[in-house]
Tab-separated table of C-alpha atoms in Angstrom:
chain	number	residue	atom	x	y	z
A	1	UNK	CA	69.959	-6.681	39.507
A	2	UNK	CA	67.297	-4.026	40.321
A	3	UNK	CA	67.051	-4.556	43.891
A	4	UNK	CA	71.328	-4.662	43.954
A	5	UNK	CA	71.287	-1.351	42.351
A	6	UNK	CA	68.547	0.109	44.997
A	7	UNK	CA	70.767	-1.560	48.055
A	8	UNK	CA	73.877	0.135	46.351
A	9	UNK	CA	72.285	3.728	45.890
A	10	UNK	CA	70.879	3.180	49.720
A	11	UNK	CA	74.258	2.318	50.452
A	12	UNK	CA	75.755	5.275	48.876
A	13	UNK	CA	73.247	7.374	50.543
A	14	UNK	CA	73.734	6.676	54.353
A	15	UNK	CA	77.527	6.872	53.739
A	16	UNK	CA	77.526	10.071	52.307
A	17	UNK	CA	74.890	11.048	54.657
A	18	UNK	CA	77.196	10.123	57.476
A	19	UNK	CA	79.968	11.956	55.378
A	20	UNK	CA	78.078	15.253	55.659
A	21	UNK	CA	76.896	15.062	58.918
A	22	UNK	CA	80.349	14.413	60.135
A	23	UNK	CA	82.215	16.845	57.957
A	24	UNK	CA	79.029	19.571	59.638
A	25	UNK	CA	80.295	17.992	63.169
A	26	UNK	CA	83.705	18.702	62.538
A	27	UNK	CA	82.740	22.238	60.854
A	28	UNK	CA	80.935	22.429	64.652
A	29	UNK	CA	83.778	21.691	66.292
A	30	UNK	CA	86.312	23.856	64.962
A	31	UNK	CA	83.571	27.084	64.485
A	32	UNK	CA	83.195	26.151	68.616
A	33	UNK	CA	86.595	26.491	69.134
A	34	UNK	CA	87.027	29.616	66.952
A	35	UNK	CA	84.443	31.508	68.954
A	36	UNK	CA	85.631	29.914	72.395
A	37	UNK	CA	89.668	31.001	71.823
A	38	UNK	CA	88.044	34.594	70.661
A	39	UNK	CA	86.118	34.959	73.237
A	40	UNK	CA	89.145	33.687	75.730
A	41	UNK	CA	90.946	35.982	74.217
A	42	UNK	CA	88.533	38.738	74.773
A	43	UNK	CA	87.985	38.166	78.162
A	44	UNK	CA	91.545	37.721	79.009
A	45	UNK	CA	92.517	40.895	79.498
A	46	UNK	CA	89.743	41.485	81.733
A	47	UNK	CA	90.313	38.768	83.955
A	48	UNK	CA	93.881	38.925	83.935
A	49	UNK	CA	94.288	42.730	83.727
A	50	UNK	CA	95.554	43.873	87.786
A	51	UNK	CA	93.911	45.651	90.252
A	52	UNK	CA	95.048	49.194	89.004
A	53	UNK	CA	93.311	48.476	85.701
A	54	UNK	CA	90.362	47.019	87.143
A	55	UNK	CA	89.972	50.188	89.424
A	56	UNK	CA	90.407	52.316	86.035
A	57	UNK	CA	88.190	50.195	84.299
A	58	UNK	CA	85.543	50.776	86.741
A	59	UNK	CA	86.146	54.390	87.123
A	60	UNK	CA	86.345	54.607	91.035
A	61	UNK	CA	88.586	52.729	93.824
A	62	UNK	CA	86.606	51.277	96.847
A	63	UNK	CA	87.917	52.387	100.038
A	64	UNK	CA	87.366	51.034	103.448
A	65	UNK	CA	87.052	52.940	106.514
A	66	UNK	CA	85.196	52.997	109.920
A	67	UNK	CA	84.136	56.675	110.068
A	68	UNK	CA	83.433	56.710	113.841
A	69	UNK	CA	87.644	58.032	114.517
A	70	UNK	CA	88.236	61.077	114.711
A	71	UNK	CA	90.142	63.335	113.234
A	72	UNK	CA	90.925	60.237	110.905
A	73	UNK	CA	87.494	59.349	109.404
A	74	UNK	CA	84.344	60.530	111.562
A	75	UNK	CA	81.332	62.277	110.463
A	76	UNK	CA	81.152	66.512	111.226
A	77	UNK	CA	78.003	68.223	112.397
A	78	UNK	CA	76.240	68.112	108.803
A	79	UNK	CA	76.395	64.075	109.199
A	80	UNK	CA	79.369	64.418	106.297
A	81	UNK	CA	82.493	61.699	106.140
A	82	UNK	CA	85.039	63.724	106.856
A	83	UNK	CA	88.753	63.368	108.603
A	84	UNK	CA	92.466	63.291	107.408
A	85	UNK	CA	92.299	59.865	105.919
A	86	UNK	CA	88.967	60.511	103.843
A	87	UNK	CA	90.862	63.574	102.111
A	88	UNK	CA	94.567	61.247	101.546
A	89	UNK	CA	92.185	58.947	99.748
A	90	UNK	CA	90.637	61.236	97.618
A	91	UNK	CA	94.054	62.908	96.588
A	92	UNK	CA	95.025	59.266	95.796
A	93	UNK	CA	91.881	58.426	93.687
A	94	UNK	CA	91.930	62.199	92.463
A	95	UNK	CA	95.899	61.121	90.964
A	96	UNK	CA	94.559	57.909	89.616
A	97	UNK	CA	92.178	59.551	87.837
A	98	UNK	CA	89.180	57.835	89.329
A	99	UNK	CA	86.422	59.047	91.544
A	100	UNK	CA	86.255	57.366	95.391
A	101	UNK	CA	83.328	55.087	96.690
A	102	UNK	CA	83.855	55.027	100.813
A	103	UNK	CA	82.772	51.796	102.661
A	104	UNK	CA	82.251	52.416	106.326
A	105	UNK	CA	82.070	49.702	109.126
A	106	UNK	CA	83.696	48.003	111.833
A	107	UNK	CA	87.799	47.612	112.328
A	108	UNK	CA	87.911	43.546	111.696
A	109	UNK	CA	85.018	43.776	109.164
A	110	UNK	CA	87.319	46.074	107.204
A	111	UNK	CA	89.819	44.057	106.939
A	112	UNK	CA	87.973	40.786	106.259
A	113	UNK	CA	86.757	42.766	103.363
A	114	UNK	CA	89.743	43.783	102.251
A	115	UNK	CA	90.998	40.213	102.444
A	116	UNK	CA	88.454	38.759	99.651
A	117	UNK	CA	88.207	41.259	97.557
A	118	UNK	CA	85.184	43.388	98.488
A	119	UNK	CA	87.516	46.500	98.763
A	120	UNK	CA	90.339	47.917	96.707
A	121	UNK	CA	92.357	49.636	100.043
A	122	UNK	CA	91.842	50.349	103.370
A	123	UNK	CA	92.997	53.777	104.520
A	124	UNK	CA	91.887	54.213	108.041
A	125	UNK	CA	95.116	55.001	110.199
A	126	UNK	CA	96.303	51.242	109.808
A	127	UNK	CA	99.528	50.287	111.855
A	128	UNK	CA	102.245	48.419	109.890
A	129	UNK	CA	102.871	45.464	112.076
A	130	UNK	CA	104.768	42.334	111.627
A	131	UNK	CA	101.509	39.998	111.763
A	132	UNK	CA	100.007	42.544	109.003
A	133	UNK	CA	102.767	42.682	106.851
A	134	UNK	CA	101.892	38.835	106.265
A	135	UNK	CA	98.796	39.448	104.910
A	136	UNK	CA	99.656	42.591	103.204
A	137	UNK	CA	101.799	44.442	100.825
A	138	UNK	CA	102.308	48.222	102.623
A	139	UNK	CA	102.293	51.693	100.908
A	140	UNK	CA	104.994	53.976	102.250
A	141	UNK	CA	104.289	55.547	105.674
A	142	UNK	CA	102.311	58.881	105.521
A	143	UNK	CA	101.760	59.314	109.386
A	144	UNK	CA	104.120	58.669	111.708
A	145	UNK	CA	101.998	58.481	115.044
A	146	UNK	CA	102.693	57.692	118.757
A	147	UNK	CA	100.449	55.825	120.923
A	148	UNK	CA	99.207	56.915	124.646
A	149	UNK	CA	98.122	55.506	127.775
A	150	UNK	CA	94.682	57.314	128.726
A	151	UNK	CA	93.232	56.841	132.245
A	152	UNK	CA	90.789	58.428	134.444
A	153	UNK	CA	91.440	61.949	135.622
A	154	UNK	CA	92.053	60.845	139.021
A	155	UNK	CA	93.494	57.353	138.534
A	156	UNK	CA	97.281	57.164	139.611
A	157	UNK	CA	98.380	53.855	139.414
A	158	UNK	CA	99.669	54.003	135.472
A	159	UNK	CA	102.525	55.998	134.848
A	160	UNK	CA	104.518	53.919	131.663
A	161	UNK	CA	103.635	51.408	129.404
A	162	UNK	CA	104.891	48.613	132.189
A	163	UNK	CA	102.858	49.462	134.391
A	164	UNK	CA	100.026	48.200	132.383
A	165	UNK	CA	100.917	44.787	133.761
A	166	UNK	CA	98.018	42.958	135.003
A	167	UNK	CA	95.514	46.039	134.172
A	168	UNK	CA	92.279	45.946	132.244
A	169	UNK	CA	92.094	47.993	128.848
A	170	UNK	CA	89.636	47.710	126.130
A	171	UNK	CA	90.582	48.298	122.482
A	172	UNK	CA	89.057	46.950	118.452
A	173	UNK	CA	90.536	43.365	118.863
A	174	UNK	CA	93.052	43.156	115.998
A	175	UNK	CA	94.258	46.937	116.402
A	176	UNK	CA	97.992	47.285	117.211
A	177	UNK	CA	96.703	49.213	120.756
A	178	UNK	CA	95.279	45.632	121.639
A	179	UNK	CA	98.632	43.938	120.433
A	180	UNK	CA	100.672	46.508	122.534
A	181	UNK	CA	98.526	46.499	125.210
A	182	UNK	CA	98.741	42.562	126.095
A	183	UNK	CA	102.875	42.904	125.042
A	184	UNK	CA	102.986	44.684	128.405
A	185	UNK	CA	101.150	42.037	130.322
A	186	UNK	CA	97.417	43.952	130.236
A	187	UNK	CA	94.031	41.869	129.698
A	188	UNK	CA	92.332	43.605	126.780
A	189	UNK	CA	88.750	43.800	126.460
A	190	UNK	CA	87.076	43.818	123.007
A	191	UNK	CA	85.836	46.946	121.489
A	192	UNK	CA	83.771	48.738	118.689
A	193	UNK	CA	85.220	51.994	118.742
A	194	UNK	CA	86.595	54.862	120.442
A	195	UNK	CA	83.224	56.322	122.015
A	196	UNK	CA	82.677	52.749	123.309
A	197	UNK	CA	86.943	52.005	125.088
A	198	UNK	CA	85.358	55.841	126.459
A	199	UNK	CA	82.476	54.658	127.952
A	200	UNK	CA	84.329	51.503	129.396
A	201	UNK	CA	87.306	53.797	131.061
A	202	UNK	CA	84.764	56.421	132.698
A	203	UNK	CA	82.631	54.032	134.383
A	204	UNK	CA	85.642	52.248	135.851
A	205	UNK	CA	85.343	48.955	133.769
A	206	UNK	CA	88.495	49.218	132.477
A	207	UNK	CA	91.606	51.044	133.836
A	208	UNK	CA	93.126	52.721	130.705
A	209	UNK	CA	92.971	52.261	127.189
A	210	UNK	CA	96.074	52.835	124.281
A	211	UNK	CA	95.444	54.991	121.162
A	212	UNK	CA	96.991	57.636	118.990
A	213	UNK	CA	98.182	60.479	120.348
A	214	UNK	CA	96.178	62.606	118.451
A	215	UNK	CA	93.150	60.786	118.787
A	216	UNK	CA	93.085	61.797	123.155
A	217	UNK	CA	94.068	64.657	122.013
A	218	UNK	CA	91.453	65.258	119.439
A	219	UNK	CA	88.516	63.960	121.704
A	220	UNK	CA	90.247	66.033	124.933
A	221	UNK	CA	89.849	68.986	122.585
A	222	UNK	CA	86.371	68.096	121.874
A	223	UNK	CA	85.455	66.811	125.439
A	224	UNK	CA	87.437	69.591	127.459
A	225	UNK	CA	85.667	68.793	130.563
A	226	UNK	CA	86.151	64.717	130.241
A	227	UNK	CA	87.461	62.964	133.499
A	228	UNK	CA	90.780	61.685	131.654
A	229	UNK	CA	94.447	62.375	131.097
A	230	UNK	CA	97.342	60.650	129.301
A	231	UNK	CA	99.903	59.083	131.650
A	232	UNK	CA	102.573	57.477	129.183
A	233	UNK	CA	103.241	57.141	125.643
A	234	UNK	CA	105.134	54.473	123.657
A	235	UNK	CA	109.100	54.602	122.859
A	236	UNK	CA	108.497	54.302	119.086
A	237	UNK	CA	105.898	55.551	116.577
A	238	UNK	CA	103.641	53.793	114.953
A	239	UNK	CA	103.992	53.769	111.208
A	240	UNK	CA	100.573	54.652	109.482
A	241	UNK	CA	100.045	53.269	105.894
A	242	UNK	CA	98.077	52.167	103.603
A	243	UNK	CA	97.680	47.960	102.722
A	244	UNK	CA	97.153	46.536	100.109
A	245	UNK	CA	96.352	42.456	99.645
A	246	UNK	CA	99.261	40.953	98.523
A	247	UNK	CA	99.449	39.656	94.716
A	248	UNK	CA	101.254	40.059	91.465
A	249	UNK	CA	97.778	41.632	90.473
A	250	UNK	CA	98.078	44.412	93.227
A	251	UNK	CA	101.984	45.471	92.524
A	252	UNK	CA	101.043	48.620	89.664
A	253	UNK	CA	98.233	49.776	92.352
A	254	UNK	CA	100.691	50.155	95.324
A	255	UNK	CA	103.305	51.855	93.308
A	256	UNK	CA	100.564	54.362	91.838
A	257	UNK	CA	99.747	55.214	95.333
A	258	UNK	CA	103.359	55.134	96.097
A	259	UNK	CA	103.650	57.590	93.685
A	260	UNK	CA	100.571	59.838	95.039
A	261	UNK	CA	102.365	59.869	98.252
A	262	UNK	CA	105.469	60.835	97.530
A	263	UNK	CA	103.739	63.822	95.179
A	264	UNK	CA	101.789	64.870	98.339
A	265	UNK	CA	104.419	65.051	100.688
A	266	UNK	CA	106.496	67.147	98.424
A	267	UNK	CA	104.270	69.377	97.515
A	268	UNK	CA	103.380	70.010	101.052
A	269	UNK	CA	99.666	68.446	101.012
A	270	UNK	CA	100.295	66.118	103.629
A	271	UNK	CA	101.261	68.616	106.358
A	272	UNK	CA	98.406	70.441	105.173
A	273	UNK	CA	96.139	68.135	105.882
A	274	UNK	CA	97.351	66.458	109.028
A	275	UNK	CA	97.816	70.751	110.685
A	276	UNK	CA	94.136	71.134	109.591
A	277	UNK	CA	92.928	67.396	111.176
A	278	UNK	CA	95.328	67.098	114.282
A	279	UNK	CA	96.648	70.113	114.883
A	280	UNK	CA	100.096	69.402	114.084
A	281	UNK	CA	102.459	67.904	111.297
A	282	UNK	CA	102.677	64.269	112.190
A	283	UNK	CA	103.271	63.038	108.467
A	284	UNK	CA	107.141	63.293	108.806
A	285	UNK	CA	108.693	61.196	111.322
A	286	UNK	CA	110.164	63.186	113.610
C-alpha cells in the first residue's frame, strides 16, 4: 500500500510539475507576444512614417548635387559650394525646418543614389523628361532653361540643331543634352562634366557639345578669351525641377517642397537668385 501511495504522490508530482512548467510556457508565450506587438507598435511609426517625417525626424534633408556646374552648383574661389541650386535647396530645407547635408559627385552616381535611398532629393538643374518621369515623381518647374549648340570659335559647319546629324558631341551620359543630342542624329561621347565636354571641343575631338544656355554663357563670361561660340539653340525649354523617387512614402515631401516653391516665386526669391547666379530671370517661363 506504501509503495502505491509513493507511485501516486510521484505521480501527482510530475503532473503538476508538467502543469507548472506549461502554464510558465504559456505565461512565456503570451509575455513574448506582449512585448513583440509593443514593440511593433513602437517601431511602426518609424518604419512606416514617410519620407517628410523621416527627414524631420533626422533634422536635415540629404541633397545630391555634382558641384563642378556652374552657376548651378560649383565651388567659388574660397573652395565654398556655392551656385543657384545650393541656395533653392537651402530655402527648401530652411521652410521644412531642417538644416541641409550636400552630397557631391558624378551626374549618374547621383541619381543611382537617389534611386535606393542614399539621398532624400536631387536638386542639380535636372531636366523633366519622359524617361525620368518613370522613375520619378517631379516638383513644379523653378527654371525654365534653353539648351545651346557650342562649337569652336572658328568652326562653321553647325548652324541648328539638324545639323548635328552625323557630328560628334560629348555630354554626362544620361543628361537630356545627350538624349537631344542623338534625337538629331549626333554620336555622343561620354562625359564627367562641363570642364571635361570643354576640353574635348577645343582640341577638336568632338565638334560641339549641348548645354544650358546659361551655363556657355556663364563659362564665356568666365573664359572671355575661350575659342567658342553658340551656333543654335533648341525650340523649347527645358523644364528644371526637382525629383523625387516615386512612392506613397514620398507624396507629403514633394508637396512641402511644392509648397516652398510656390512661396519663393511669389515672394520674388527665385528671380533673386537666378539675376544674382545667371544674370537674368530664367525662373518664369517666358
Amino acid at each position: 500500500g506504501s509503495e502505491m501511495c509513493i507511485r501516486d504522490r510521484k505521480r501527482s508530482y510530475i503532473m503538476n510539475k508538467k502543469r507548472i512548467i506549461s502554464a510558465v510556457l504559456a505565461l512565456m508565450t503570451v509575455l513574448a507576444c506582449l512585448v513583440g506587438c509593443g514593440q511593433k507598435q513602437a517601431d511602426g511609426p518609424a518604419e512606416e512614417g514617410d519620407l517628410l517625417a523621416r527627414i524631420q525626424a533626422r533634422g536635415s534633408i540629404i541633397v545630391a548635387m555634382e558641384g563642378t556646374w556652374a552657376p548651378w552648383t560649383y565651388h567659388d574661389e574660397s573652395d565654398r559650394l556655392v551656385g543657384y541650386d545650393v541656395e533653392v535647396a537651402q530655402a527648401i530645407a530652411d521652410k521644412l525646418g531642417v538644416k541641409v547635408d550636400f552630397v557631391e559627385g558624378e551626374w549618374d552616381g547621383l541619381l543611382a543614389g537617389l534611386d535606393d535611398g542614399r539621398y532624400d532629393i536631387m536638386v542639380n538643374g535636372v531636366g523633366i523628361a519622359p524617361d525620368r518621369e518613370e522613375k520619378y515623381n517631379f516638383s513644379s518647374p523653378y527654371a525654365f532653361n534653353r539648351t545651346a549648340v557650342l562649337v569652336r570659335g572658328d568652326y562653321d559647319q553647325i548652324h541648328s540643331m539638324e545639323d548635328l546629324k552625323g557630328k560628334r558631341t560629348a555630354n554626362t551620359i544620361s543628361s537630356n543634352y545627350a538624349a537631344l543630342a542623338e534625337s538629331y542624329g549626333a554620336t555622343v561621347t561620354g562625359v564627367d562634366d562641363l570642364n571635361q565636354t570643354i576640353e574635348l571641343l577645343l582640341s577638336g575631338r568632338i565638334d560641339a557639345t549641348l548645354n544650358a544656355e546659361v551655363v556657355f554663357a556663364d563659362y564665356q563670361r568666365t573664359h572671355p578669351n575661350a575659342n567658342i561660340q553658340v551656333v543654335a539653340f533648341s525650340d523649347e525649354p527645358e523644364r528644371v525641377a526637382i525629383p523625387v523617387r516615386k512612392g506613397d512614402d514620398s507624396a507629403t515631401l514633394l508637396a512641402a517642397i511644392n509648397d516652398a516653391l510656390a512661396q519663393m516665386d511669389a515672394d520674388g526669391t527665385l528671380s533673386r537668385l537666378s539675376v544674382k547666379y545667371f544674370g537674368m530671370d530664367i525662373s518664369k517661363e517666358q
